[in-house]
């Protein structure tokens, strides 16, 4: 793999990770290239008064210093900025919503050019439900506009602040995914600026290899400025449900309940979205909740869950009937968001399971959470999402997402209790211990819950599996100089 070339603007020179420097003249030439023809405020550099806020990461545990942050208004602006960076040898990253867990939206290292897409919000949809959506949209905005234009829907995640660019590029799981696939399974074309500055289209019939790579590892290949989606008619009825436990549960009881829930999940109809959440209850114990949505009638839901009360006892089941839009509001809150949302200070890991979690694994995991969790200086939670359904019916190589055969997805998340820095000193080791108690030899993880502490070998295997070799080959073709790079980007070999 080519050495990653990161630049740090210090003392009037640009210093590369290799130790080489370029002079003020070249640094100024790069800045001038970006600024030439750009409107006021479109280019933010370290000397700009708003540089600090522009470079701030969603995850405040991490802080990086980009060479510049640019705010294009059109694909042509993106082309110009990419050409400037490529000529100067500066790494380029895109930022759609800025919610990368590893702050890759600000480079993940010092010295990158950040292409912030927040001003690019063109939206159109035709009578067949084909929507062209620029990647400056956040998921909440996408959902709102789809509903307002014919009550259409897509299978996206539940956080309205997350950007549509990165979410789709790395998979895009949401509650509706068991019915309709991952968000990127609904993509029919991508408009993308490549490393040589060209604006091109990738689809199943044009630039097919690039199209495959963009749906699973998109940030390594270019700046996607627009997705084209085949949207769906929004389901007419959604049953939102929860199963809550009012009494304190022991670690062994929660382990038993999770095993029972997993058994129910593995035989559930694809219309059933299922989520389990475990966290500290504030009194030295743990809480457990099961939630989800059912996309069908109340009578069908009742039939599908007829044995849940006995299998998940003593939980209390509550359910409410919504239309699609109201179900989104109930889960996500207001959709018309334009800001990144509240920041956090956290560390997370993830795991995909490809077979049922054993009783001994559940016991080991819950014993760890019950004992070490009570002593951690962090706030924390574990979220478990059911995959399968339409996600799994796609071919294993349909897109570059490598884990179509996943059964459960675990997100292991710990943050500072007031959401602010500093991150507790035991936080990373505590989350590492969570994963080790559940699965000491993880082989699959979700790149949208990216973990910057993984080694090169670990992230290549866990995120991309057998697809990495093909992804690297495509990288050599479309970005031979490794312009689009960050600490866990697809490499040239």
XYZ file of C-alpha atoms in Angstrom:
493
model
C 0.000 0.000 0.000
C 1.275 3.440 -0.830
C 2.288 5.455 2.209
C -0.519 7.679 3.350
C 0.436 11.285 2.796
C -1.016 13.510 5.492
C -0.249 17.187 5.736
C -0.105 19.378 8.789
C -0.115 23.133 8.440
C 2.435 24.369 10.956
C 4.800 27.316 11.178
C 4.313 28.415 7.590
C 5.099 25.071 5.933
C 3.129 21.943 5.114
C 4.678 18.899 6.746
C 4.015 15.439 5.322
C 3.771 12.289 7.391
C 7.025 11.139 5.788
C 8.786 14.189 7.239
C 9.133 16.063 3.945
C 8.007 19.671 3.762
C 6.762 21.980 1.079
C 7.256 25.690 1.209
C 4.845 28.492 1.830
C 4.557 29.147 -1.890
C 3.165 25.676 -2.589
C 0.861 25.835 0.410
C -0.479 29.177 -0.751
C -0.857 27.830 -4.287
C -3.086 25.058 -2.929
C -5.199 27.547 -0.970
C -5.387 29.881 -3.965
C -6.484 26.992 -6.171
C -9.345 26.236 -3.797
C -10.353 29.882 -3.422
C -10.185 30.829 -7.100
C -13.771 31.453 -8.214
C -15.258 30.224 -4.930
C -17.818 32.401 -3.141
C -17.065 33.916 0.231
C -17.154 31.322 2.985
C -16.854 28.332 0.672
C -13.226 27.682 1.634
C -12.196 27.413 5.286
C -8.503 27.217 6.147
C -6.598 27.147 9.454
C -6.482 30.944 9.379
C -10.288 31.268 9.077
C -12.221 32.383 12.143
C -14.645 29.442 11.809
C -11.957 26.797 11.271
C -12.443 25.355 14.768
C -16.162 24.799 14.363
C -15.833 23.609 10.762
C -13.338 20.905 11.711
C -15.141 19.732 14.867
C -15.982 16.043 14.792
C -19.246 14.474 15.940
C -17.139 12.208 18.158
C -15.375 14.702 20.425
C -12.964 12.016 21.599
C -11.117 12.685 18.340
C -9.684 15.907 16.929
C -7.935 16.415 13.597
C -6.679 19.427 11.663
C -7.646 19.415 7.987
C -5.614 21.403 5.480
C -8.928 22.990 4.457
C -12.679 22.444 4.524
C -14.626 23.354 1.395
C -18.377 23.758 0.917
C -19.245 23.120 -2.743
C -22.610 24.093 -4.175
C -22.410 21.934 -7.298
C -20.662 18.843 -8.690
C -18.475 21.196 -10.710
C -17.239 22.795 -7.488
C -16.353 19.327 -6.199
C -14.401 18.647 -9.393
C -12.370 21.802 -8.917
C -11.573 21.086 -5.290
C -10.547 17.490 -5.983
C -8.234 18.651 -8.772
C -6.609 21.177 -6.448
C -5.951 18.553 -3.784
C -4.731 15.910 -6.215
C -2.247 18.352 -7.721
C -0.947 19.262 -4.255
C -0.761 15.666 -2.992
C -3.366 16.344 -0.298
C -5.707 13.545 0.821
C -9.404 14.076 0.062
C -12.374 12.955 2.161
C -16.060 13.638 1.730
C -18.389 14.719 4.522
C -22.103 14.189 4.050
C -23.429 14.250 7.617
C -20.191 14.120 9.580
C -21.182 11.222 11.852
C -18.193 8.946 11.286
C -17.408 7.233 14.588
C -13.705 7.631 13.775
C -13.977 11.231 12.518
C -13.074 10.150 8.992
C -15.324 12.971 7.762
C -12.585 15.369 8.870
C -9.831 13.100 7.589
C -9.190 10.725 10.467
C -5.698 12.221 10.403
C -4.256 15.701 10.024
C -3.875 17.462 6.712
C -6.789 16.290 4.560
C -9.066 18.321 2.324
C -12.611 17.926 3.646
C -15.307 18.244 0.986
C -18.431 19.118 2.974
C -21.552 18.409 0.909
C -24.099 20.122 3.159
C -24.994 22.762 0.548
C -25.821 20.149 -2.103
C -29.475 19.269 -1.563
C -31.089 18.914 -4.957
C -34.008 16.467 -4.865
C -36.286 15.175 -7.595
C -38.590 12.204 -7.992
C -40.510 11.043 -11.044
C -43.845 9.316 -11.431
C -42.217 5.900 -11.224
C -40.718 6.656 -7.827
C -37.146 7.066 -9.065
C -35.533 9.699 -6.839
C -32.339 11.647 -7.493
C -31.008 12.846 -4.158
C -27.827 14.836 -3.640
C -25.674 13.655 -0.772
C -25.929 16.829 1.296
C -29.241 15.502 2.590
C -29.480 13.958 6.029
C -31.628 10.859 6.488
C -34.417 12.805 8.157
C -34.581 15.213 5.234
C -34.667 12.312 2.781
C -37.521 10.653 4.659
C -39.490 13.908 4.882
C -39.120 14.733 1.181
C -40.009 11.207 0.099
C -43.171 11.307 2.196
C -44.082 14.763 0.917
C -43.651 13.612 -2.693
C -46.030 10.716 -3.055
C -45.626 8.950 0.304
C -42.533 7.056 -0.798
C -40.043 5.249 1.419
C -36.523 3.811 1.621
C -34.966 1.324 4.091
C -32.629 3.657 5.955
C -31.406 4.073 9.521
C -33.235 5.771 12.353
C -30.979 8.724 13.218
C -32.303 11.729 11.250
C -28.998 13.610 11.562
C -26.886 11.008 9.729
C -25.803 11.906 6.199
C -27.264 10.050 3.234
C -23.876 9.856 1.524
C -21.864 7.752 3.946
C -24.843 5.831 5.325
C -25.684 4.459 1.887
C -22.065 4.062 0.798
C -21.292 1.605 3.607
C -24.548 -0.362 3.618
C -27.330 1.532 5.312
C -29.253 -0.757 7.660
C -32.609 0.255 9.107
C -35.721 -1.392 10.584
C -37.288 -1.746 7.114
C -34.207 -3.523 5.736
C -35.553 -7.016 6.391
C -38.393 -6.136 3.999
C -36.575 -3.957 1.461
C -32.832 -4.603 1.829
C -30.055 -2.240 2.799
C -30.349 1.369 1.692
C -27.697 0.873 -0.956
C -29.646 -2.053 -2.417
C -32.125 0.557 -3.656
C -29.443 2.578 -5.477
C -29.681 2.376 -9.258
C -26.999 4.940 -10.124
C -24.371 7.153 -8.541
C -22.980 10.467 -9.758
C -19.383 10.611 -8.549
C -16.308 12.822 -8.876
C -13.222 10.674 -9.396
C -9.601 11.303 -8.460
C -8.793 12.733 -11.901
C -11.545 15.311 -11.474
C -14.005 13.771 -13.898
C -17.708 13.638 -13.091
C -19.077 10.255 -14.070
C -22.057 7.996 -13.569
C -21.851 4.466 -12.235
C -24.699 1.992 -12.573
C -25.414 -1.633 -13.408
C -24.786 -0.830 -17.075
C -22.076 1.836 -16.834
C -18.812 1.629 -14.873
C -20.115 -1.568 -13.310
C -17.062 -2.320 -11.158
C -17.105 1.175 -9.713
C -20.833 0.869 -9.044
C -20.198 -2.365 -7.126
C -17.427 -0.765 -5.055
C -19.382 2.400 -4.258
C -22.100 0.306 -2.591
C -20.133 -0.891 0.422
C -16.872 1.069 0.355
C -17.779 4.253 -1.476
C -15.590 6.796 0.324
C -12.397 5.210 -1.018
C -13.238 5.852 -4.675
C -14.536 9.372 -5.051
C -17.002 11.968 -3.849
C -20.533 10.776 -4.559
C -22.569 13.894 -5.257
C -25.889 12.211 -6.002
C -27.575 8.848 -5.526
C -30.429 7.632 -7.698
C -32.820 5.433 -5.725
C -35.667 3.147 -6.711
C -38.011 4.176 -3.912
C -40.921 2.156 -2.583
C -44.511 2.945 -1.764
C -44.552 3.511 1.988
C -46.242 0.666 3.863
C -49.753 1.619 4.912
C -49.563 0.056 8.369
C -46.675 -0.189 10.823
C -46.998 -1.778 14.252
C -44.473 -0.278 16.650
C -43.917 -2.469 19.678
C -41.815 -2.756 22.814
C -41.292 -5.354 25.518
C -40.307 -3.859 28.850
C -39.293 -5.313 32.199
C -40.298 -3.433 35.325
C -38.500 -5.681 37.800
C -34.743 -5.980 38.289
C -33.316 -8.870 36.287
C -30.207 -10.878 37.093
C -27.426 -11.349 34.574
C -28.414 -14.997 34.126
C -32.059 -14.071 33.509
C -31.129 -11.489 30.876
C -28.810 -14.017 29.216
C -31.668 -16.518 29.124
C -34.089 -13.938 27.724
C -31.645 -12.901 25.006
C -31.273 -16.537 24.013
C -35.050 -16.912 23.831
C -35.375 -13.663 21.867
C -32.701 -14.844 19.421
C -34.630 -18.083 18.832
C -37.789 -16.111 18.101
C -35.852 -13.756 15.841
C -34.352 -16.517 13.737
C -37.810 -17.778 12.792
C -39.528 -14.383 12.540
C -41.175 -13.292 9.281
C -39.222 -10.742 7.280
C -41.877 -8.137 8.071
C -40.686 -8.170 11.690
C -37.879 -5.798 12.713
C -36.342 -6.810 16.041
C -33.968 -4.885 18.308
C -32.635 -5.746 21.751
C -31.040 -3.165 24.049
C -29.103 -3.708 27.281
C -27.646 -0.971 29.483
C -27.084 0.144 33.084
C -30.281 0.813 35.020
C -28.761 3.465 37.290
C -29.074 1.306 40.407
C -26.126 -1.005 39.858
C -28.066 -3.441 37.688
C -29.033 -3.762 34.035
C -32.123 -2.935 32.029
C -33.382 -4.954 29.072
C -35.773 -3.851 26.364
C -36.914 -5.397 23.103
C -38.361 -3.095 20.457
C -39.121 -3.051 16.772
C -41.650 -2.586 14.025
C -43.914 -4.952 12.162
C -44.838 -4.006 8.597
C -48.310 -5.467 8.261
C -51.707 -5.673 9.902
C -52.337 -5.835 13.641
C -53.895 -9.280 13.269
C -50.804 -10.576 11.461
C -48.606 -9.074 14.176
C -50.673 -10.740 16.887
C -50.357 -14.069 15.119
C -46.589 -13.713 14.650
C -46.081 -12.836 18.329
C -48.600 -15.207 19.903
C -45.939 -17.035 21.930
C -43.814 -14.025 22.845
C -45.490 -13.339 26.190
C -44.574 -16.793 27.466
C -41.139 -16.979 25.832
C -40.083 -13.507 26.998
C -41.794 -13.492 30.401
C -42.056 -11.391 32.563
C -41.866 -8.704 29.894
C -44.890 -6.547 29.135
C -45.691 -6.178 25.434
C -47.183 -2.926 24.192
C -47.959 -2.151 20.560
C -49.323 0.798 18.631
C -50.479 1.132 15.036
C -49.013 3.898 12.847
C -48.771 4.908 9.242
C -45.219 4.980 7.840
C -44.586 8.651 8.522
C -45.849 8.586 12.090
C -43.784 5.468 12.780
C -40.670 7.368 11.720
C -41.534 10.254 14.023
C -42.178 7.844 16.898
C -38.752 6.252 16.419
C -36.615 9.094 15.092
C -38.180 12.305 16.342
C -38.473 15.335 14.004
C -37.240 14.575 10.494
C -36.568 18.037 9.043
C -33.119 18.447 10.560
C -30.344 20.452 8.960
C -27.633 20.398 11.633
C -25.301 17.577 12.691
C -27.218 17.220 15.936
C -25.786 16.856 19.437
C -22.145 15.796 19.644
C -20.887 12.959 21.805
C -17.610 11.670 23.253
C -17.465 7.926 22.771
C -15.902 4.699 21.566
C -17.725 1.824 19.886
C -17.136 -1.606 18.443
C -19.397 -3.874 16.424
C -19.893 -7.522 15.593
C -21.863 -9.503 13.031
C -22.771 -13.038 14.048
C -23.151 -15.661 11.322
C -24.561 -18.376 13.584
C -26.637 -18.399 16.742
C -24.947 -16.974 19.827
C -24.546 -19.865 22.248
C -25.883 -19.991 25.790
C -22.338 -19.865 27.149
C -21.595 -16.760 25.064
C -24.695 -14.975 26.341
C -23.733 -15.895 29.902
C -20.136 -14.689 29.496
C -21.329 -11.461 27.893
C -23.959 -10.649 30.519
C -21.664 -11.504 33.415
C -19.149 -9.025 32.013
C -21.784 -6.321 31.531
C -23.220 -6.889 34.998
C -19.870 -6.808 36.801
C -17.539 -4.563 34.779
C -20.432 -2.441 33.528
C -21.362 -1.435 37.052
C -17.806 -0.234 37.686
C -17.222 1.623 34.431
C -16.882 5.402 34.474
C -18.761 5.517 31.177
C -22.384 5.502 30.220
C -22.941 2.647 27.786
C -25.395 0.477 25.896
C -25.512 -2.605 23.712
C -27.842 -2.630 20.701
C -28.595 -5.879 18.884
C -30.302 -5.709 15.474
C -31.779 -8.613 13.547
C -30.548 -8.927 9.956
C -31.731 -11.537 7.435
C -34.857 -11.205 5.350
C -34.310 -9.255 2.137
C -30.733 -8.399 3.159
C -29.831 -12.076 2.905
C -31.741 -12.821 -0.293
C -29.390 -10.602 -2.280
C -26.416 -12.478 -3.687
C -23.315 -12.520 -1.483
C -21.469 -10.501 -4.140
C -24.359 -8.286 -5.248
C -22.603 -5.268 -3.742
C -19.322 -4.855 -1.884
C -21.124 -5.192 1.459
C -19.583 -8.441 2.677
C -22.004 -9.744 5.302
C -25.284 -10.729 3.658
C -25.310 -13.861 5.825
C -25.269 -11.948 9.126
C -27.906 -12.946 11.666
C -27.364 -10.370 14.403
C -25.523 -7.050 14.467
C -24.106 -5.894 17.805
C -23.204 -2.281 18.525
C -21.158 -1.918 21.728
C -21.068 1.760 22.692
C -19.660 3.704 25.646
C -19.589 7.471 26.101
C -18.710 10.029 28.738
C -21.633 10.540 31.072
C -22.058 14.215 30.200
C -21.310 13.628 26.480
C -18.292 15.939 26.765
C -14.518 15.344 26.760
C -12.505 13.911 28.296
C -13.434 10.326 27.516
C -13.053 8.150 30.639
C -9.670 6.450 30.810
C -11.223 2.986 31.098
C -13.613 3.483 28.188
C -11.735 1.798 25.362
C -10.605 -1.174 27.446
C -14.150 -1.573 28.791
C -15.638 -1.795 25.283
C -12.819 -4.089 24.150
C -13.729 -6.315 27.078
C -17.387 -6.354 26.032
C -16.478 -7.782 22.655
C -13.970 -10.231 24.066
C -16.567 -11.586 26.509
C -18.993 -12.146 23.633
C -16.639 -13.226 20.844
C -12.860 -13.425 21.410
C -12.141 -13.973 17.701
C -14.408 -11.603 15.743
C -14.463 -12.050 11.980
C -17.156 -9.612 10.849
C -18.122 -6.052 11.807
C -20.184 -3.151 10.444
C -18.123 -0.404 8.852
C -20.776 2.231 9.643
C -19.812 1.628 13.294
C -16.187 2.091 12.341
C -13.504 1.300 14.936
C -10.202 3.173 14.424
C -8.303 0.901 16.840
C -8.467 -2.147 14.560
C -5.221 -3.231 12.898
C -4.968 -3.257 9.097
C -5.469 -7.001 9.028
C -8.449 -6.797 11.363
C -10.423 -4.103 9.568
C -9.804 -5.544 6.116
C -11.131 -8.906 7.269
C -13.940 -7.714 9.505
C -15.348 -5.020 7.219
C -14.721 -6.389 3.742
C -13.897 -10.090 4.050
C -13.340 -11.825 0.718
C -14.307 -8.648 -1.165
C -11.164 -6.745 -0.199
C -9.022 -8.063 -3.058
C -11.530 -6.953 -5.704
C -12.012 -3.619 -3.962
C -8.258 -3.014 -4.034
C -8.096 -3.892 -7.729
C -10.845 -1.366 -8.512
C -9.029 1.203 -6.375
C -5.887 0.795 -8.495
C -7.945 1.456 -11.613
C -9.980 4.504 -10.560
C -7.666 6.094 -7.955
C -4.113 4.937 -8.739
C -2.541 7.805 -6.782
C -4.642 7.126 -3.677
C -6.185 10.593 -3.589
C -9.201 9.455 -1.556
C -7.515 8.140 1.561
C -8.058 7.954 5.293
C -6.751 5.523 7.921
C -9.048 2.652 6.891
C -9.592 3.419 3.217
C -9.231 0.703 0.602
C -5.559 0.513 -0.337
C -3.772 -0.079 -3.615
C -2.694 -3.563 -2.567
